[in-house]
């Protein structure tokens, strides 16, 4: 790696991108430290992909400033392109070529000689667990294999900055974990990764800092711990014996703890977020709540007290869920934006 990492990898001030009357990116300020995974978390349509395309010089901003390792994305676009690589939401390799043929072709286009292109392709195929599939056409690859070959293509020349735009959308949990391992390995080699995702656990697993974006605006930014602490001291997770008593338990917890209570998909489960302003500790608040439930004859089969999850952070910040879940099926990926 070069010495580009002496300053921030990305700096934006008031970044704006519009499509007609729609402000897809609406005054975004970001500072992304070099050598880290920086997560941009938000639902479909939040503006994540548009922001990435502006930073990667694929779209011209309509306002504000953006720099990549000190280079302005408009005035120094060629310099920026020499430092970055982008893996989008859909595989960009040729499905009619084999894994080896795809990587060799792209390596040749990047200036590698034939021998070094084949050597580099073989190295990446082995590193990404694709050696046995190297001679197969990509159209016969599984979804997880396609994402791995796509990321491999993005780092044929090791970039200073790698944009990963929702790299695990539609993947099963095993394939998702494989991609996560690849991301960690890339960062260990010194590359900065800007990761956009709607999967809360993905940001939790990989990112050292996270920006939560909604309707084109950054509505929160910080470490995982800072974001979780911003919405309360903790969460009480309760599983009742009788589903019919859940409405009563919801009312009791809300009135007693002065907290928002979330009804879980499980018909006997609910979660109350504890406030950080009370003088009582989270454990004291939780103990009081359990006592009140018992006095009302509401039997609790399971109980836990924990730090707020990123799901709860996002719900508290936006009033809605992201729409992403690590346990979703492997259906087709969704577009991130209407306009981009």
CSV table of C-alpha atoms in Angstrom, one decimal:
chain,number,residue,atom,x,y,z
A,1,UNK,CA,0.0,0.0,0.0
A,2,UNK,CA,1.1,3.6,-0.6
A,3,UNK,CA,1.2,6.4,1.9
A,4,UNK,CA,-2.2,7.7,1.0
A,5,UNK,CA,-3.5,6.7,4.5
A,6,UNK,CA,-1.8,9.6,6.3
A,7,UNK,CA,-5.1,11.5,6.4
A,8,UNK,CA,-8.8,10.6,6.2
A,9,UNK,CA,-9.8,8.3,3.4
A,10,UNK,CA,-13.0,10.3,2.7
A,11,UNK,CA,-14.1,13.8,3.7
A,12,UNK,CA,-17.4,15.3,2.6
A,13,UNK,CA,-19.0,18.6,3.5
A,14,UNK,CA,-22.6,19.4,2.7
A,15,UNK,CA,-22.6,16.8,-0.2
A,16,UNK,CA,-25.7,17.1,-2.3
A,17,UNK,CA,-27.0,15.1,-5.3
A,18,UNK,CA,-30.4,15.7,-6.8
A,19,UNK,CA,-32.6,14.0,-9.4
A,20,UNK,CA,-35.2,16.5,-10.5
A,21,UNK,CA,-37.0,17.5,-7.3
A,22,UNK,CA,-35.6,14.6,-5.3
A,23,UNK,CA,-32.6,15.2,-3.1
A,24,UNK,CA,-31.1,11.7,-3.0
A,25,UNK,CA,-28.1,13.0,-1.0
A,26,UNK,CA,-29.0,16.0,1.1
A,27,UNK,CA,-26.1,17.7,2.8
A,28,UNK,CA,-24.0,14.8,3.9
A,29,UNK,CA,-21.0,15.4,6.1
A,30,UNK,CA,-18.6,12.4,6.5
A,31,UNK,CA,-15.1,11.8,7.7
A,32,UNK,CA,-13.9,8.2,7.1
A,33,UNK,CA,-10.6,7.2,8.8
A,34,UNK,CA,-8.1,5.4,6.6
A,35,UNK,CA,-7.5,1.7,7.2
A,36,UNK,CA,-10.9,0.9,8.7
A,37,UNK,CA,-14.3,-0.4,7.7
A,38,UNK,CA,-16.8,2.5,7.8
A,39,UNK,CA,-20.4,1.5,7.7
A,40,UNK,CA,-23.2,3.5,6.0
A,41,UNK,CA,-26.4,2.0,7.3
A,42,UNK,CA,-29.9,2.7,6.0
A,43,UNK,CA,-33.0,1.3,4.3
A,44,UNK,CA,-33.6,1.0,0.6
A,45,UNK,CA,-33.9,4.4,-0.9
A,46,UNK,CA,-32.0,6.2,1.9
A,47,UNK,CA,-29.3,7.5,-0.5
A,48,UNK,CA,-26.5,5.1,0.2
A,49,UNK,CA,-25.8,4.0,-3.4
A,50,UNK,CA,-26.0,7.6,-4.8
A,51,UNK,CA,-23.5,8.8,-2.2
A,52,UNK,CA,-21.1,5.9,-3.2
A,53,UNK,CA,-21.5,6.8,-6.9
A,54,UNK,CA,-20.6,10.4,-6.2
A,55,UNK,CA,-17.5,9.4,-4.2
A,56,UNK,CA,-16.4,6.9,-6.9
A,57,UNK,CA,-16.8,9.7,-9.5
A,58,UNK,CA,-19.6,8.0,-11.3
A,59,UNK,CA,-22.0,10.8,-10.6
A,60,UNK,CA,-21.2,14.5,-10.3
A,61,UNK,CA,-22.4,16.2,-7.1
A,62,UNK,CA,-24.8,19.1,-7.3
A,63,UNK,CA,-23.5,20.8,-4.2
A,64,UNK,CA,-21.0,20.5,-1.4
A,65,UNK,CA,-17.5,19.0,-1.5
A,66,UNK,CA,-16.1,15.5,-1.4
A,67,UNK,CA,-12.4,14.4,-1.2
A,68,UNK,CA,-10.9,11.0,-1.4
A,69,UNK,CA,-7.4,10.9,0.2
A,70,UNK,CA,-7.3,14.7,-0.3
A,71,UNK,CA,-8.3,14.6,-4.0
A,72,UNK,CA,-11.5,16.4,-5.0
A,73,UNK,CA,-13.9,14.0,-6.7
A,74,UNK,CA,-14.7,16.6,-9.4
A,75,UNK,CA,-11.5,18.5,-10.0
A,76,UNK,CA,-9.2,15.4,-9.4
A,77,UNK,CA,-11.5,12.7,-10.7
A,78,UNK,CA,-8.7,10.8,-12.5
A,79,UNK,CA,-6.6,10.7,-9.4
A,80,UNK,CA,-9.5,9.4,-7.4
A,81,UNK,CA,-10.2,6.7,-9.9
A,82,UNK,CA,-6.7,5.5,-9.5
A,83,UNK,CA,-7.2,5.0,-5.8
A,84,UNK,CA,-10.6,3.3,-5.6
A,85,UNK,CA,-12.5,0.2,-6.6
A,86,UNK,CA,-16.2,-0.4,-6.5
A,87,UNK,CA,-18.2,-3.6,-6.0
A,88,UNK,CA,-21.9,-2.8,-6.6
A,89,UNK,CA,-25.0,-4.6,-5.7
A,90,UNK,CA,-24.9,-6.8,-8.8
A,91,UNK,CA,-22.1,-9.0,-10.1
A,92,UNK,CA,-20.1,-7.1,-12.8
A,93,UNK,CA,-18.2,-10.1,-14.2
A,94,UNK,CA,-19.1,-11.8,-17.5
A,95,UNK,CA,-21.3,-14.8,-16.7
A,96,UNK,CA,-20.3,-16.6,-19.9
A,97,UNK,CA,-16.6,-16.6,-18.9
A,98,UNK,CA,-15.1,-18.9,-16.3
A,99,UNK,CA,-13.8,-17.5,-13.0
A,100,UNK,CA,-10.2,-17.7,-14.3
A,101,UNK,CA,-11.1,-16.1,-17.7
A,102,UNK,CA,-12.9,-13.2,-15.9
A,103,UNK,CA,-10.0,-12.4,-13.6
A,104,UNK,CA,-7.3,-12.8,-16.3
A,105,UNK,CA,-9.2,-10.5,-18.7
A,106,UNK,CA,-9.7,-7.8,-16.1
A,107,UNK,CA,-6.0,-8.1,-15.0
A,108,UNK,CA,-4.9,-7.6,-18.6
A,109,UNK,CA,-7.1,-4.5,-18.9
A,110,UNK,CA,-5.5,-3.2,-15.8
A,111,UNK,CA,-2.1,-3.5,-17.4
A,112,UNK,CA,-0.8,-6.9,-16.1
A,113,UNK,CA,1.3,-9.0,-18.5
A,114,UNK,CA,-0.3,-12.3,-19.5
A,115,UNK,CA,1.8,-14.4,-17.1
A,116,UNK,CA,1.4,-12.1,-14.1
A,117,UNK,CA,-2.4,-11.8,-14.9
A,118,UNK,CA,-2.8,-15.6,-14.7
A,119,UNK,CA,-0.7,-15.7,-11.5
A,120,UNK,CA,-2.7,-13.0,-9.8
A,121,UNK,CA,-6.0,-14.7,-10.9
A,122,UNK,CA,-4.9,-18.0,-9.4
A,123,UNK,CA,-3.8,-16.3,-6.1
A,124,UNK,CA,-7.2,-14.7,-5.7
A,125,UNK,CA,-9.2,-17.7,-6.7
A,126,UNK,CA,-7.3,-19.7,-4.1
A,127,UNK,CA,-7.6,-17.0,-1.4
A,128,UNK,CA,-11.4,-16.8,-2.0
A,129,UNK,CA,-12.0,-20.5,-2.0
A,130,UNK,CA,-12.8,-20.7,-5.7
A,131,UNK,CA,-10.0,-22.8,-7.1
A,132,UNK,CA,-12.3,-25.8,-7.7
A,133,UNK,CA,-14.7,-23.6,-9.6
A,134,UNK,CA,-12.1,-21.7,-11.5
A,135,UNK,CA,-12.8,-23.5,-14.8
A,136,UNK,CA,-16.6,-23.2,-14.5
A,137,UNK,CA,-18.7,-20.5,-16.2
A,138,UNK,CA,-19.7,-17.8,-13.7
A,139,UNK,CA,-23.4,-18.3,-14.6
A,140,UNK,CA,-23.2,-21.7,-12.9
A,141,UNK,CA,-21.8,-20.1,-9.6
A,142,UNK,CA,-24.0,-19.8,-6.5
A,143,UNK,CA,-24.9,-16.4,-5.2
A,144,UNK,CA,-22.1,-16.4,-2.6
A,145,UNK,CA,-19.5,-17.5,-5.2
A,146,UNK,CA,-20.6,-14.7,-7.5
A,147,UNK,CA,-20.1,-12.1,-4.8
A,148,UNK,CA,-16.6,-13.6,-4.0
A,149,UNK,CA,-15.5,-13.5,-7.6
A,150,UNK,CA,-16.8,-9.9,-7.9
A,151,UNK,CA,-14.8,-8.8,-4.9
A,152,UNK,CA,-11.8,-10.6,-6.2
A,153,UNK,CA,-12.1,-8.7,-9.4
A,154,UNK,CA,-12.2,-5.4,-7.4
A,155,UNK,CA,-8.9,-6.1,-5.8
A,156,UNK,CA,-6.8,-7.4,-8.7
A,157,UNK,CA,-4.9,-4.2,-8.2
A,158,UNK,CA,-5.1,-3.5,-4.5
A,159,UNK,CA,-7.1,-0.3,-4.0
A,160,UNK,CA,-6.5,2.3,-1.4
A,161,UNK,CA,-10.3,2.5,-0.9
A,162,UNK,CA,-12.8,-0.2,-1.7
A,163,UNK,CA,-16.5,0.7,-2.0
A,164,UNK,CA,-18.7,-2.3,-1.1
A,165,UNK,CA,-22.3,-1.4,-1.9
A,166,UNK,CA,-24.6,-3.9,-0.1
A,167,UNK,CA,-22.3,-6.8,-0.9
A,168,UNK,CA,-24.3,-9.5,0.9
A,169,UNK,CA,-27.8,-8.7,-0.2
A,170,UNK,CA,-29.7,-11.9,-1.0
A,171,UNK,CA,-27.0,-14.2,0.4
A,172,UNK,CA,-27.6,-17.1,2.8
A,173,UNK,CA,-26.0,-16.8,6.2
A,174,UNK,CA,-23.0,-19.0,5.3
A,175,UNK,CA,-22.2,-17.1,2.2
A,176,UNK,CA,-22.6,-13.8,4.1
A,177,UNK,CA,-20.0,-15.0,6.7
A,178,UNK,CA,-17.6,-15.9,3.9
A,179,UNK,CA,-17.9,-12.4,2.4
A,180,UNK,CA,-17.4,-10.9,5.9
A,181,UNK,CA,-14.1,-12.9,6.3
A,182,UNK,CA,-13.0,-11.5,2.9
A,183,UNK,CA,-13.7,-7.9,4.0
A,184,UNK,CA,-11.7,-8.4,7.2
A,185,UNK,CA,-8.8,-9.8,5.2
A,186,UNK,CA,-8.8,-6.9,2.7
A,187,UNK,CA,-8.7,-4.4,5.6
A,188,UNK,CA,-5.9,-6.3,7.2
A,189,UNK,CA,-3.9,-5.6,4.1
A,190,UNK,CA,-4.3,-1.8,4.6
A,191,UNK,CA,-7.3,-1.1,2.3
A,192,UNK,CA,-10.0,1.2,3.6
A,193,UNK,CA,-13.5,-0.1,3.1
A,194,UNK,CA,-16.7,1.9,2.9
A,195,UNK,CA,-19.5,-0.5,3.3
A,196,UNK,CA,-23.1,0.3,2.6
A,197,UNK,CA,-25.7,-2.1,4.1
A,198,UNK,CA,-29.2,-2.4,5.3
A,199,UNK,CA,-28.2,-5.4,7.4
A,200,UNK,CA,-27.8,-4.2,11.0
A,201,UNK,CA,-25.7,-7.1,12.1
A,202,UNK,CA,-23.4,-6.6,9.2
A,203,UNK,CA,-22.6,-3.1,10.3
A,204,UNK,CA,-22.3,-4.4,13.9
A,205,UNK,CA,-19.9,-7.2,12.8
A,206,UNK,CA,-17.6,-5.2,10.5
A,207,UNK,CA,-17.7,-1.5,11.0
A,208,UNK,CA,-15.6,0.5,13.5
A,209,UNK,CA,-17.7,3.6,12.9
A,210,UNK,CA,-21.2,3.8,11.4
A,211,UNK,CA,-23.2,6.6,9.8
A,212,UNK,CA,-27.0,6.1,9.8
A,213,UNK,CA,-28.5,7.7,6.8
A,214,UNK,CA,-32.2,8.2,6.0
A,215,UNK,CA,-33.9,10.3,3.3
A,216,UNK,CA,-30.4,11.4,2.1
A,217,UNK,CA,-29.3,12.8,5.4
A,218,UNK,CA,-26.9,11.5,8.1
A,219,UNK,CA,-29.1,11.3,11.2
A,220,UNK,CA,-26.4,9.8,13.5
A,221,UNK,CA,-22.8,8.9,13.4
A,222,UNK,CA,-20.3,7.2,15.8
A,223,UNK,CA,-18.9,4.0,17.0
A,224,UNK,CA,-21.3,1.1,17.7
A,225,UNK,CA,-21.1,1.8,21.4
A,226,UNK,CA,-21.8,5.5,21.0
A,227,UNK,CA,-24.9,4.8,18.8
A,228,UNK,CA,-26.3,2.2,21.2
A,229,UNK,CA,-25.7,4.5,24.2
A,230,UNK,CA,-27.5,7.3,22.5
A,231,UNK,CA,-30.9,5.6,22.7
A,232,UNK,CA,-30.8,4.4,26.3
A,233,UNK,CA,-29.1,2.5,29.0
A,234,UNK,CA,-30.2,-0.9,27.8
A,235,UNK,CA,-33.1,-3.1,26.8
A,236,UNK,CA,-35.3,-5.5,28.7
A,237,UNK,CA,-36.3,-8.5,26.6
A,238,UNK,CA,-39.2,-10.4,28.0
A,239,UNK,CA,-40.9,-13.6,26.9
A,240,UNK,CA,-44.3,-14.3,28.5
A,241,UNK,CA,-46.0,-17.6,29.1
A,242,UNK,CA,-49.4,-16.4,27.9
A,243,UNK,CA,-49.7,-14.4,24.6
A,244,UNK,CA,-53.1,-13.0,25.8
A,245,UNK,CA,-51.3,-11.1,28.5
A,246,UNK,CA,-48.9,-9.3,26.2
A,247,UNK,CA,-51.1,-6.1,25.7
A,248,UNK,CA,-51.3,-5.8,29.5
A,249,UNK,CA,-47.5,-6.4,29.9
A,250,UNK,CA,-46.9,-3.8,27.2
A,251,UNK,CA,-49.0,-1.2,29.0
A,252,UNK,CA,-47.4,-2.0,32.4
A,253,UNK,CA,-43.8,-1.7,31.1
A,254,UNK,CA,-44.5,1.5,29.2
A,255,UNK,CA,-46.1,3.2,32.2
A,256,UNK,CA,-43.6,1.9,34.8
A,257,UNK,CA,-40.4,2.5,32.8
A,258,UNK,CA,-41.6,5.5,30.7
A,259,UNK,CA,-40.1,3.7,27.8
A,260,UNK,CA,-41.1,2.7,24.3
A,261,UNK,CA,-42.1,-1.0,24.1
A,262,UNK,CA,-41.6,-3.0,20.9
A,263,UNK,CA,-43.7,-6.0,20.2
A,264,UNK,CA,-41.6,-8.7,18.7
A,265,UNK,CA,-42.7,-11.1,15.9
A,266,UNK,CA,-42.9,-13.8,18.5
A,267,UNK,CA,-46.4,-13.3,19.9
A,268,UNK,CA,-45.3,-13.8,23.5
A,269,UNK,CA,-42.2,-11.5,23.3
A,270,UNK,CA,-41.7,-7.8,23.8
A,271,UNK,CA,-38.7,-5.4,24.4
A,272,UNK,CA,-38.6,-2.3,26.5
A,273,UNK,CA,-35.8,0.2,26.0
A,274,UNK,CA,-34.6,1.7,29.2
A,275,UNK,CA,-33.9,5.4,29.6
A,276,UNK,CA,-30.5,6.7,30.3
A,277,UNK,CA,-31.7,9.8,32.3
A,278,UNK,CA,-33.1,8.0,35.3
A,279,UNK,CA,-30.9,7.8,38.5
A,280,UNK,CA,-31.6,4.0,38.7
A,281,UNK,CA,-29.3,1.6,36.9
A,282,UNK,CA,-30.6,-0.5,34.1
A,283,UNK,CA,-30.5,-3.6,36.4
A,284,UNK,CA,-32.6,-1.7,39.0
A,285,UNK,CA,-35.2,-0.7,36.4
A,286,UNK,CA,-35.4,-4.2,35.0
A,287,UNK,CA,-35.8,-5.7,38.5
A,288,UNK,CA,-38.7,-3.3,39.3
A,289,UNK,CA,-40.4,-4.2,36.0
A,290,UNK,CA,-40.2,-7.9,36.7
A,291,UNK,CA,-41.6,-7.4,40.2
A,292,UNK,CA,-44.6,-5.4,38.8
A,293,UNK,CA,-45.3,-8.1,36.1
A,294,UNK,CA,-45.3,-10.8,38.9
A,295,UNK,CA,-47.6,-8.8,41.1
A,296,UNK,CA,-50.1,-8.5,38.2
A,297,UNK,CA,-49.9,-12.3,37.8
A,298,UNK,CA,-48.1,-12.1,34.4
A,299,UNK,CA,-45.8,-15.1,34.2
A,300,UNK,CA,-42.4,-14.4,32.5
A,301,UNK,CA,-40.8,-17.5,31.0
A,302,UNK,CA,-37.6,-15.8,29.8
A,303,UNK,CA,-35.9,-12.5,30.6
A,304,UNK,CA,-32.7,-10.8,29.6
A,305,UNK,CA,-31.1,-7.4,30.0
A,306,UNK,CA,-28.7,-6.1,27.4
A,307,UNK,CA,-27.3,-3.1,25.6
A,308,UNK,CA,-29.6,-1.8,22.8
A,309,UNK,CA,-29.1,-3.5,19.5
A,310,UNK,CA,-28.5,-1.6,16.2
A,311,UNK,CA,-32.1,-2.6,15.3
A,312,UNK,CA,-33.3,-0.6,18.3
A,313,UNK,CA,-31.0,2.3,17.5
A,314,UNK,CA,-32.3,2.6,14.0
A,315,UNK,CA,-35.9,2.3,15.1
A,316,UNK,CA,-35.4,5.0,17.7
A,317,UNK,CA,-33.7,7.3,15.2
A,318,UNK,CA,-36.1,6.9,12.3
A,319,UNK,CA,-39.3,5.5,13.7
A,320,UNK,CA,-39.1,2.5,11.3
A,321,UNK,CA,-37.0,-0.6,10.7
A,322,UNK,CA,-34.4,-0.8,7.9
A,323,UNK,CA,-36.1,-3.6,6.1
A,324,UNK,CA,-32.8,-5.6,6.2
A,325,UNK,CA,-32.3,-8.8,8.2
A,326,UNK,CA,-29.5,-11.3,8.3
A,327,UNK,CA,-32.0,-14.0,8.4
A,328,UNK,CA,-33.8,-13.0,5.2
A,329,UNK,CA,-34.0,-15.4,2.4
A,330,UNK,CA,-31.9,-15.5,-0.7
A,331,UNK,CA,-34.3,-13.7,-3.0
A,332,UNK,CA,-33.2,-11.1,-5.6
A,333,UNK,CA,-31.4,-8.0,-4.5
A,334,UNK,CA,-33.4,-4.8,-4.3
A,335,UNK,CA,-32.5,-1.4,-5.8
A,336,UNK,CA,-31.2,1.0,-3.2
A,337,UNK,CA,-32.5,4.1,-4.8
A,338,UNK,CA,-35.3,5.1,-7.1
A,339,UNK,CA,-33.1,7.4,-9.1
A,340,UNK,CA,-29.7,5.8,-8.8
